[in-house]
Coordinates of C-alpha atoms and ligand atoms in Angstrom, one line a residue:
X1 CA 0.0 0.0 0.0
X2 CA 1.3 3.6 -1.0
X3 CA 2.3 5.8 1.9
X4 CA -0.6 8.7 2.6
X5 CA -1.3 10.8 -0.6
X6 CA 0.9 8.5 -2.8
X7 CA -0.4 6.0 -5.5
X8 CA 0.8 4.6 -8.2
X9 CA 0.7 6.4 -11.8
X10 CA 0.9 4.3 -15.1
X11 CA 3.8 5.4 -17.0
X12 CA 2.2 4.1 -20.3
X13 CA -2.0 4.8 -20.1
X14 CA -1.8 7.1 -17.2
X15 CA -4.1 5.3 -14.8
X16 CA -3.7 5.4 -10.8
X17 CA -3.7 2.6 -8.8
X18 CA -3.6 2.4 -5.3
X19 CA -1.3 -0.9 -5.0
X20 CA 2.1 -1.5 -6.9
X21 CA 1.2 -4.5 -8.9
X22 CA 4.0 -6.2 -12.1
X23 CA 1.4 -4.8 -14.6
X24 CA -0.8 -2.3 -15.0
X25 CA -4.5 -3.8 -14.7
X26 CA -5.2 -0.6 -17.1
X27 CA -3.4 -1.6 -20.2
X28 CA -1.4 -4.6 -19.7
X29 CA 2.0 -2.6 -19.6
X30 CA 4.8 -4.4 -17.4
X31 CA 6.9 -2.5 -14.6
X32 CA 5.0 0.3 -15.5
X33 CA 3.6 1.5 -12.0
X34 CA 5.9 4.2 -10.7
X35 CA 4.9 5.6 -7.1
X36 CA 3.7 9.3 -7.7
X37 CA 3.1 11.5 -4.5
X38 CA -0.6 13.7 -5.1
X39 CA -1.3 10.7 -7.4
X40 CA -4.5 9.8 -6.0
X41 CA -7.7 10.7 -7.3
X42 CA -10.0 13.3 -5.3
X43 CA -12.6 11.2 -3.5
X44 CA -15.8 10.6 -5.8
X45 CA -17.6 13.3 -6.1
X46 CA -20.3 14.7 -4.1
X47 CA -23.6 15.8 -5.9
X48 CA -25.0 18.5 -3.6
X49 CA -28.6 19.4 -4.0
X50 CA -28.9 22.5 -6.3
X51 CA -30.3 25.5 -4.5
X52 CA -32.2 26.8 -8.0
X53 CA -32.9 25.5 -11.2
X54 CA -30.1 25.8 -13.6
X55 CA -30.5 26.4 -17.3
X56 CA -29.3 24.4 -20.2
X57 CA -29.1 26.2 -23.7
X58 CA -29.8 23.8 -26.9
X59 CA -29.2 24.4 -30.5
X60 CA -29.9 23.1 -33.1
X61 CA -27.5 21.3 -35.9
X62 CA -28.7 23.8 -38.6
X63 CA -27.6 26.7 -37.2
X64 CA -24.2 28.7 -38.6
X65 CA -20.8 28.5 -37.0
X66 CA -18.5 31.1 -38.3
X67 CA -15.6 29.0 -39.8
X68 CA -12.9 29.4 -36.9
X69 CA -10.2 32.2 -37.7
X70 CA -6.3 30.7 -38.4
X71 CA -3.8 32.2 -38.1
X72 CA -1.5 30.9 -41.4
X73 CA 2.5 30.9 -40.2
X74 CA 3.3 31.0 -43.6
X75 CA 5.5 27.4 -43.1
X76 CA 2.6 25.8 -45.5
X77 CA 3.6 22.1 -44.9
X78 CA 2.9 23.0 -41.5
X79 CA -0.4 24.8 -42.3
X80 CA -1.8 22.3 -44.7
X81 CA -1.5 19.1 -41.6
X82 CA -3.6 22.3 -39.1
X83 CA -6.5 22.6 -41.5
X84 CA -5.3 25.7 -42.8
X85 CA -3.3 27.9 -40.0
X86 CA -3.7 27.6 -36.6
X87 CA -6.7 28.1 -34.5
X88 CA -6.5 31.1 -32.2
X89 CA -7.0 29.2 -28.5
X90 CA -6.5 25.1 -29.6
X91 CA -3.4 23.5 -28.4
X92 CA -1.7 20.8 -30.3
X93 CA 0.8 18.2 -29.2
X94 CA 3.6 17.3 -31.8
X95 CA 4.6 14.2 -30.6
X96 CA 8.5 12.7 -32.0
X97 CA 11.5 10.7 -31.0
X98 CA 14.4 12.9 -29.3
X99 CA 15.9 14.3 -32.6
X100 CA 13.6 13.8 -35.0
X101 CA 13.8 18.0 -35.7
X102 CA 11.0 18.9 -33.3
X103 CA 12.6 21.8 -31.8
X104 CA 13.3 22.9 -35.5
X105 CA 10.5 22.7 -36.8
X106 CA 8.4 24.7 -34.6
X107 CA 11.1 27.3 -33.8
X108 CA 10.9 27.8 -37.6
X109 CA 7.3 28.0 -37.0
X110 CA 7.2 30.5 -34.9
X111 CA 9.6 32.7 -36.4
X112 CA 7.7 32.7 -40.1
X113 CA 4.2 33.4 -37.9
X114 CA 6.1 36.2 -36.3
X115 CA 7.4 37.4 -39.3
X116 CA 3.6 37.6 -40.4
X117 CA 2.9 39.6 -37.7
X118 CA 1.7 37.1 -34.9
X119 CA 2.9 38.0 -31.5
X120 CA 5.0 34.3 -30.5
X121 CA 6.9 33.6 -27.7
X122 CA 9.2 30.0 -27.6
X123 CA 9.5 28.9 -24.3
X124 CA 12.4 26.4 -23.6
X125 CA 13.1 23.9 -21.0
X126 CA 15.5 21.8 -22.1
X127 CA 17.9 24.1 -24.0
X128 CA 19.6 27.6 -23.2
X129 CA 18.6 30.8 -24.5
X130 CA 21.7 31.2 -26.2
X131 CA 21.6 27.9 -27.6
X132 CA 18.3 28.7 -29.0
X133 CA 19.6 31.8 -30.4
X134 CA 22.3 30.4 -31.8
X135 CA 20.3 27.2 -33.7
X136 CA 17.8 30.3 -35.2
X137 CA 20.9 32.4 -36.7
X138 CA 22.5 29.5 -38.0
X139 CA 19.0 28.7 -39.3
X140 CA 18.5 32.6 -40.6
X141 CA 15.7 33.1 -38.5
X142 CA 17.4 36.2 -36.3
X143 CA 15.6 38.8 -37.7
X144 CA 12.1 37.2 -36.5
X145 CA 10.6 39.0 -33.6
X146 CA 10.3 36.2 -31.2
X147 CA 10.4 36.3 -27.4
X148 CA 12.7 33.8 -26.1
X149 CA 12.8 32.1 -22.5
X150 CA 13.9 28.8 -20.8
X151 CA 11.9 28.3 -18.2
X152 CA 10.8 25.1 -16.5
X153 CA 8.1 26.5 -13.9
X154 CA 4.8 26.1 -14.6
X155 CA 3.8 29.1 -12.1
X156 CA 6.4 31.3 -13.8
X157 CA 5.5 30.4 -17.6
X158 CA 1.4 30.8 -16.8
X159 CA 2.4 34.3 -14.7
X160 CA 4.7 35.4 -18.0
X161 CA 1.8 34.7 -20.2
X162 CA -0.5 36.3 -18.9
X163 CA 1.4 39.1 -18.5
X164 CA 2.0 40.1 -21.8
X165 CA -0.6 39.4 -24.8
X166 CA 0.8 36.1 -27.1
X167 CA -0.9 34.8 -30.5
X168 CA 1.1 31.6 -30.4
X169 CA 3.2 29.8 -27.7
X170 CA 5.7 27.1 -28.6
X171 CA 6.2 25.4 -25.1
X172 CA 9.0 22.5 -25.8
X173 CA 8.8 19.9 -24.3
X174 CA 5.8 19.4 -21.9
X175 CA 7.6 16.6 -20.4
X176 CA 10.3 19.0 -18.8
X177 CA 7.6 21.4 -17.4
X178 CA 6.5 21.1 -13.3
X179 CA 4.5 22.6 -11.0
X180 CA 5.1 23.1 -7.5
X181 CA 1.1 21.9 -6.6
X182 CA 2.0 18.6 -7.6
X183 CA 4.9 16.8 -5.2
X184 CA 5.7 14.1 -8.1
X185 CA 9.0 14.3 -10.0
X186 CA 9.3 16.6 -13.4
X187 CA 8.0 14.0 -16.4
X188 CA 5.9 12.2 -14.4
X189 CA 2.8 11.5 -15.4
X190 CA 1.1 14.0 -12.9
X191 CA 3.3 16.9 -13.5
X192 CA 2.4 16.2 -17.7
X193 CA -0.8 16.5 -17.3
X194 CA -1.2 18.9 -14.5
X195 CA 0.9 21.3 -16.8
X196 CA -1.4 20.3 -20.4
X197 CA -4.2 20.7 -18.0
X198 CA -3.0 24.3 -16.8
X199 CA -1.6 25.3 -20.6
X200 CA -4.5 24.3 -22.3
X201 CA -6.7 26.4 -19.7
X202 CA -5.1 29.8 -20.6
X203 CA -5.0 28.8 -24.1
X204 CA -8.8 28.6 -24.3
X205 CA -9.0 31.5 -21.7
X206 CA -6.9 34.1 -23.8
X207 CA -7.4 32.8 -27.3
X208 CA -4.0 31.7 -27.4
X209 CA -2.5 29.1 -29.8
X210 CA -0.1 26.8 -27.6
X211 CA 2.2 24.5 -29.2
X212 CA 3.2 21.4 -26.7
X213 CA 6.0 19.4 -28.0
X214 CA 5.5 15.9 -26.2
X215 CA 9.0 13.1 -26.7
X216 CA 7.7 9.8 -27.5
X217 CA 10.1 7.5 -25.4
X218 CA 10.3 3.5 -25.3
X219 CA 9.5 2.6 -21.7
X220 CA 11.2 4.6 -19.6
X221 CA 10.9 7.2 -16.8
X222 CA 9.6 10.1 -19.0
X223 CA 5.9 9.2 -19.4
X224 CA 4.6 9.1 -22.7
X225 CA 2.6 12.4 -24.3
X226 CA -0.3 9.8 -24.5
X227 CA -1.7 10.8 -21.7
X228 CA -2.1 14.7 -22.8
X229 CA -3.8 13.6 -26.2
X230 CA -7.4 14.0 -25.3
X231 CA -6.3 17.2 -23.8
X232 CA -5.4 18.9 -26.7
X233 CA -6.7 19.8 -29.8
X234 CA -4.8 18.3 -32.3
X235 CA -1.9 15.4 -32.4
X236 CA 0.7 15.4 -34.6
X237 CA 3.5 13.0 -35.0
X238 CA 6.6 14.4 -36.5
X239 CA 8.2 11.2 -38.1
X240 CA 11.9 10.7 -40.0
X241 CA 13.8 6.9 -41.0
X242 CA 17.0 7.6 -39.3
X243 CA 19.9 8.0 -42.6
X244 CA 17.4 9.9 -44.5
X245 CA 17.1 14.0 -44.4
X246 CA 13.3 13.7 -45.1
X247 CA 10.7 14.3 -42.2
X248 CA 6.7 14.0 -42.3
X249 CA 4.9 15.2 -39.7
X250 CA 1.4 14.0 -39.8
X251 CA -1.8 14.8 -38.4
X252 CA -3.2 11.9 -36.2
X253 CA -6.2 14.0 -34.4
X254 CA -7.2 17.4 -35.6
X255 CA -10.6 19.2 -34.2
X256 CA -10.7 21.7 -36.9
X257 CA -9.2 19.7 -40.1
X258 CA -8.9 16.1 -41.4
X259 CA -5.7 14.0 -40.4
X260 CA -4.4 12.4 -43.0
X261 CA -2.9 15.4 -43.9
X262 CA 1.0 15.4 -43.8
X263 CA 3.5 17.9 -44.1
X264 CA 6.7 16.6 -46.0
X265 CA 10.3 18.6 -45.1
X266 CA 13.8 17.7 -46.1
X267 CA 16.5 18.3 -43.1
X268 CA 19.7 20.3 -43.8
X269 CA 22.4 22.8 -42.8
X270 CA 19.7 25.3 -42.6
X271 CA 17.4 23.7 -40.3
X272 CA 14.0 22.1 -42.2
X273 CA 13.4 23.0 -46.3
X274 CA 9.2 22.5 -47.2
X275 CA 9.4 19.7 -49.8
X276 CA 6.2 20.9 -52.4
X277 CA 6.5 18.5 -54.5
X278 CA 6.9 15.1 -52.3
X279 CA 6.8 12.4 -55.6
X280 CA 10.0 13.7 -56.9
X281 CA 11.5 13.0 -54.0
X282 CA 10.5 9.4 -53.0
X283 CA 10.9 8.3 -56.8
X284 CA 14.3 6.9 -58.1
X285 CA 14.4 8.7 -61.2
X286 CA 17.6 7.8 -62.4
X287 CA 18.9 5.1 -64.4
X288 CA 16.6 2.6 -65.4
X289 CA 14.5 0.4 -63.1
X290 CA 15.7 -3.1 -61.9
X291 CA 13.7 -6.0 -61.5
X292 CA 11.9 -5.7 -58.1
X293 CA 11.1 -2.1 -58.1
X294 CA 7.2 -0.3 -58.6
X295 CA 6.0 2.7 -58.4
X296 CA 2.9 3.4 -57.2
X297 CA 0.8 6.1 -57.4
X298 CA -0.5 7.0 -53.9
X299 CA -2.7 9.3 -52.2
X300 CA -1.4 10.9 -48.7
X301 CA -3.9 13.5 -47.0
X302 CA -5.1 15.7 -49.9
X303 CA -2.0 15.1 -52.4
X304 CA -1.1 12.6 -55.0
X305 CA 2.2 11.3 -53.9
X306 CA 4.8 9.0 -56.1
X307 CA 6.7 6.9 -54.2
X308 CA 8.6 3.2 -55.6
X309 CA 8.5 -0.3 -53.8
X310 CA 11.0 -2.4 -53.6
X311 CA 10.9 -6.2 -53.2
X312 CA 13.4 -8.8 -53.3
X313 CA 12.7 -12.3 -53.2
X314 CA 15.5 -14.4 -52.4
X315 CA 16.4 -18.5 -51.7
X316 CA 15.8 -19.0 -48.0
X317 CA 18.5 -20.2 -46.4
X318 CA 17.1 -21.5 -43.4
X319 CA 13.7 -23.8 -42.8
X320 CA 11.8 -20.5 -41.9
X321 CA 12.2 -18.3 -44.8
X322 CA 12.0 -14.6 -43.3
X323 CA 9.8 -12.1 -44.1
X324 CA 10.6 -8.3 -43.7
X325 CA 8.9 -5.1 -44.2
X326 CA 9.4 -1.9 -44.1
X327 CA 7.0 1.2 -44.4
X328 CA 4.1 -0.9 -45.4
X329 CA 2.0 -3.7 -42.9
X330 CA 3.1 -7.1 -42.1
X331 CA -0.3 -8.9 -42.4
X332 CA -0.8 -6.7 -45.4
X333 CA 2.0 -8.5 -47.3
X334 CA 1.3 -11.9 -45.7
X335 CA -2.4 -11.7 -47.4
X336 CA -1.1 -10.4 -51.2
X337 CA 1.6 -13.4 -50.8
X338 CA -1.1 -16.1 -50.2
X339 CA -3.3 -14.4 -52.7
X340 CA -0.3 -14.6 -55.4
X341 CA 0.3 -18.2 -54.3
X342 CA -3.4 -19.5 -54.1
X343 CA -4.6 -17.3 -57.3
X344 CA -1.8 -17.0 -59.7
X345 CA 0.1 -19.7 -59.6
X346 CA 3.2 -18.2 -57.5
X347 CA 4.7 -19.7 -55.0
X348 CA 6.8 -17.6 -52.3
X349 CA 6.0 -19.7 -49.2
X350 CA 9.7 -21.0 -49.1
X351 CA 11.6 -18.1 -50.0
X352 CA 12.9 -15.2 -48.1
X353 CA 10.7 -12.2 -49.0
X354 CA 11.8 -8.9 -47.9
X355 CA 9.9 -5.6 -49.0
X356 CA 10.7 -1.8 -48.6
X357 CA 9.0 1.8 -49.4
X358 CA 11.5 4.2 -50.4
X359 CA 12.4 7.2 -49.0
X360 CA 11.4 6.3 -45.4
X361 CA 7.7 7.0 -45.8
X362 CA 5.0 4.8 -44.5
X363 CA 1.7 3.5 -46.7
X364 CA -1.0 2.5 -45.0
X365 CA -3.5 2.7 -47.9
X366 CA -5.2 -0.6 -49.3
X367 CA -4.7 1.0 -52.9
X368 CA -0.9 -0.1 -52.2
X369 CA -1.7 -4.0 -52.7
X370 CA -1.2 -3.9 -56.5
X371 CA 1.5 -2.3 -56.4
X372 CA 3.5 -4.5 -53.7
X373 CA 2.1 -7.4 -55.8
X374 CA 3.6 -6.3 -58.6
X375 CA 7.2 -5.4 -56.9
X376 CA 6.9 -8.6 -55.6
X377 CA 6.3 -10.8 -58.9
X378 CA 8.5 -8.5 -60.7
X379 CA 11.9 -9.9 -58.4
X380 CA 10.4 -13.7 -58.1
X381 CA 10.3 -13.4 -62.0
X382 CA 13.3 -11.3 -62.8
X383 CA 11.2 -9.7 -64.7
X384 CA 11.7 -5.2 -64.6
X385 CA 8.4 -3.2 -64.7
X386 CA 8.6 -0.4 -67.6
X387 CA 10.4 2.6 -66.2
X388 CA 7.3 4.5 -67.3
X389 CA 5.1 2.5 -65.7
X390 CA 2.7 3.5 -62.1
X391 CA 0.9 0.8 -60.4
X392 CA -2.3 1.0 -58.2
X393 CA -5.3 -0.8 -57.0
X394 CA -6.4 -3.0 -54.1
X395 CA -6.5 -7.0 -54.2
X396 CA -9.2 -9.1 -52.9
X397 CA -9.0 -12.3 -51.0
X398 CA -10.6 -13.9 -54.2
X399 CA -7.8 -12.4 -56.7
X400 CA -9.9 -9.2 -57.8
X401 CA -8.1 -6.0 -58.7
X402 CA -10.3 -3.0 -56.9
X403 CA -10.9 0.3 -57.5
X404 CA -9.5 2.5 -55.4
X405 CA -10.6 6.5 -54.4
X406 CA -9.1 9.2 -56.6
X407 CA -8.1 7.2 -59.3
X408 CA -8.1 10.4 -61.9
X409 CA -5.6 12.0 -59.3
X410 CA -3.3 9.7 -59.4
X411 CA -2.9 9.0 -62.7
X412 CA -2.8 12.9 -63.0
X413 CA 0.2 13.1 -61.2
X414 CA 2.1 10.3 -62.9
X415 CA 1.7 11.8 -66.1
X416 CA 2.8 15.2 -64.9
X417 CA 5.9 13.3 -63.6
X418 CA 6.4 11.6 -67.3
X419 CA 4.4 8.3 -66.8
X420 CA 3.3 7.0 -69.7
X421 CA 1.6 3.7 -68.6
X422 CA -0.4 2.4 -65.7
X423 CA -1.1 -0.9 -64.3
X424 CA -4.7 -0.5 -62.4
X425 CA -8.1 -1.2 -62.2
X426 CA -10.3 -1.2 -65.4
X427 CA -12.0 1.5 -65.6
X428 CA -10.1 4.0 -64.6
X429 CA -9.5 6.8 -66.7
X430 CA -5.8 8.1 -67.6
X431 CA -5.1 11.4 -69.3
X432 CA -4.6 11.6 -72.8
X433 CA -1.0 10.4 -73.5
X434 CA -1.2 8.0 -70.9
X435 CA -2.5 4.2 -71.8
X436 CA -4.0 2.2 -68.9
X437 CA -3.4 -1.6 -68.6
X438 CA -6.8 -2.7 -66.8
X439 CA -6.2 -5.6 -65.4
X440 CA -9.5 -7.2 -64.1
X441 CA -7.9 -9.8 -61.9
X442 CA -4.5 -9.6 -59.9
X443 CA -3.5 -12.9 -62.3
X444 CA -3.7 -10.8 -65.6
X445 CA -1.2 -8.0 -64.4
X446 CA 0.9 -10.9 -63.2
X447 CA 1.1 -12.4 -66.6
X448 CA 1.5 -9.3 -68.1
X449 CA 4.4 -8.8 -66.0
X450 CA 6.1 -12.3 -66.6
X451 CA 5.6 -12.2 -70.5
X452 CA 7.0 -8.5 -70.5
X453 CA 3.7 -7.3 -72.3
X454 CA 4.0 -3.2 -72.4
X455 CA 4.2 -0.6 -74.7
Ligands
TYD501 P1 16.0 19.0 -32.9 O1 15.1 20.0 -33.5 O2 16.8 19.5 -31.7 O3 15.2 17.7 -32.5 P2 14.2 17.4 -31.3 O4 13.7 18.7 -30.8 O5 13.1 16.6 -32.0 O6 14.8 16.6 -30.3 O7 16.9 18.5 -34.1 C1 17.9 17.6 -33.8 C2 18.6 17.2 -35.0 O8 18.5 17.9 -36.2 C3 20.1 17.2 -34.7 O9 20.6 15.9 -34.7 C4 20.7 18.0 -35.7 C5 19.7 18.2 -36.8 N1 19.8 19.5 -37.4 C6 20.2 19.7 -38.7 O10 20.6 18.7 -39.4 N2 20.2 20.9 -39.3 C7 19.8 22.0 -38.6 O11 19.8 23.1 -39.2 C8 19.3 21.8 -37.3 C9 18.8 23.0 -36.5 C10 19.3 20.6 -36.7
MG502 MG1 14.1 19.5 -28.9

């Protein structure tokens, strides 16, 4: 039993529990109870008998909203994954591994908004002033008129802000942020959310924006920003492959947009470059294309996006061939390899299969099947895809080839890009100059592929 006023916090979901157990009954996460004083929840709540009838306003679903004001900070990426600016008085949590770019991204952030004419402020509590200062000349952000502090305190940061009138607030990282009302250790699950809980307040108070950037740890002592999410406004995840310069940060709750928005930035000397035009950058362009390799024509958020697969299909050398995938889903390629085996013929069940999206971005769209298939047949046959050649649609169980959403998109954007054929559903529609190899079943495009029949 925890001494008086202790419990124990769940470093993973956040729930208290008065007894230390091996794992949380919560969420199943081991060694994840950590003893937090002022822990415990307040004793349930008493209803007291209301001394006069209170009112409760409806309305009705038909009524008009004004459409909330933004405030665009001019970093469109950044914009585009918001809805279109930030609102005036949300917070969002950018969640990220420890040098992913966080602290770049939303320093740059700030100092376009405040170039704009927003009044920002970027709060610190794991870095220096100077060091701060020094990252934004290096970056060519100096001229930008934004206030500057490193400040842990919760108390002092809510005093400062109130003080003087903000538009936007970067506060990185909520995780280093305390307050002296709770007694539990800085990163604890208490202190998080005691300081989201505080942040979030004056945000909606003053119609402040406030930017909380949240690490995303393995198990560890710093709890995880998960606990914060349904605090905040938005989540977004700022996401890079370690060895490549390119970073996404996507929208994985938004109140006032869609999510599956991203934002697409390349790192380098200067601190983070918008990428506009994300197919040229995910596409090998040079040289011709070996045996193995498709491109498919994808859809991320509200763009068409370009990006190759790679497969190679190799003799196993052990009893359990291995299977490996990156930037697509596991059971994902375990179906299209039993729908290749049972439906056309091809047989990968004792050979090492190993597949890979390049660039470092992740697909998580069905329309991505084909296209995998393809990659996939392409190295088992030795057989090259056309370097002209996009691929898209989704497989069924039974061997179908699907339709898939924005079909005219896509193609769109391969042809702009120099595409010339496509390897899809019938019935979709390509530009003029570009021919469209329907293929009704996923057995026809593998045919095609192993006789080499393009144009
Ligand atoms: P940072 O923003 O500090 O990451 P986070 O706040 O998510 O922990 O960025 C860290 C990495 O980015 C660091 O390894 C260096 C690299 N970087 C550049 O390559 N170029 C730059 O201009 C800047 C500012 C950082
Ligand atoms: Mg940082």
């Amino acid at each position: 039993m925890a001494r008086d006023g202790a419990a124990y916090a769940c470093q993973s979901c956040g729930a208290i529990q008065t007894r230390w157990s091996g794992q949380c009954p919560a969420c199943g996460a081991w060694n994840s109870l950590v003893e937090e004083m002022g822990a415990r929840p307040p004793g349930a709540l008493k209803l007291t008998k209301p001394t006069r009838k209170q009112h409760l306003a409806f309305e009705g679903l038909d009524e008009t909203t004004p459409a909330p004001p933004r405030i665009a900070t001019g970093v469109d990426e950044w914009d585009r994954v918001c809805g279109g600016g930030v609102v005036p008085g949300s917070a969002i949590l950018v969640g990220g591994d420890p040098g992913v770019g966080k602290s770049t991204l939303l320093l740059q952030v700030a100092a376009s908004a405040a170039r704009r004419g927003a009044r920002c402020a970027y709060i610190s509590g794991e870095e220096a002033v100077e060091q701060v200062r020094a990252r934004a000349q290096r970056m060519g952000l100096a001229d930008a008129q934004v206030k500057l502090a490193a400040e842990t305190s919760l108390r002092a940061i809510l005093d400062g802000l109130k003080a003087e009138p903000f538009d936007l607030v970067v506060i990185d990282s909520i995780q280093t942020m305390w307050s002296d009302a709770h007694e539990a250790g800085p990163g604890s699950v208490t202190q998080v959310r005691a300081a989201c809980q505080e942040l979030v307040r004056l945000a909606k108070k003053r119609g402040l924006a406030v930017i909380l950037v949240g690490h995303v740890t393995k198990e560890g002592a710093i709890a995880g920003p998960r606990v914060v999410e349904h605090m905040v406004d938005a989540v977004f995840s700022f996401e890079g492959e370690r060895g490549y310069p390119f970073r996404i940060l996507r929208g994985a709750k938004n109140r006032f947009g869609a999510t599956d928005e991203i934002g697409v930035f390349e790192m380098g000397d200067q601190g983070l470059a918008e990428v506009k035009n994300p197919s040229a950058l995910f596409l090998n362009t040079s040289g011709e294309r070996a045996a193995g390799a498709a491109v498919f024509a994808g859809i991320e958020g509200s763009r068409p996006v370009l990006v190759e697969i790679q497969a190679l299909v190799a003799p196993s050398a052990y009893g359990t061939p291995r299977r490996a995938v990156v930037g697509w889903d596991g059971g994902r390629l375990a179906m299209v390899l039993a729908v290749l085996e049972s439906r056309c013929g091809l047989s990968l069940g004792d050979r090492d299969v190993y597949l890979n999206v390049a660039g470092g971005l992740r697909i998580s769209e069905p329309a991505a099947d084909l296209a995998a298939a393809a990659a996939l047949a392409s190295s088992a046959l030795d057989q090259a895809l056309p370097q002209d050649c996009v691929v898209f649609g989704e497989i069924s169980l039974s061997g179908d080839v699907r339709s898939v959403s924005r079909m005219d998109g896509r193609l769109k954007e391969a042809a702009k890009l120099g595409f010339r054929q496509a390897l899809g559903p019938t019935g979709a529609e390509p530009p003029s100059g570009m021919k469209l190899m329907g293929a009704g079943r996923l057995a026809d495009a593998i045919r095609r592929i192993g006789d080499g029949d393009w144009d």
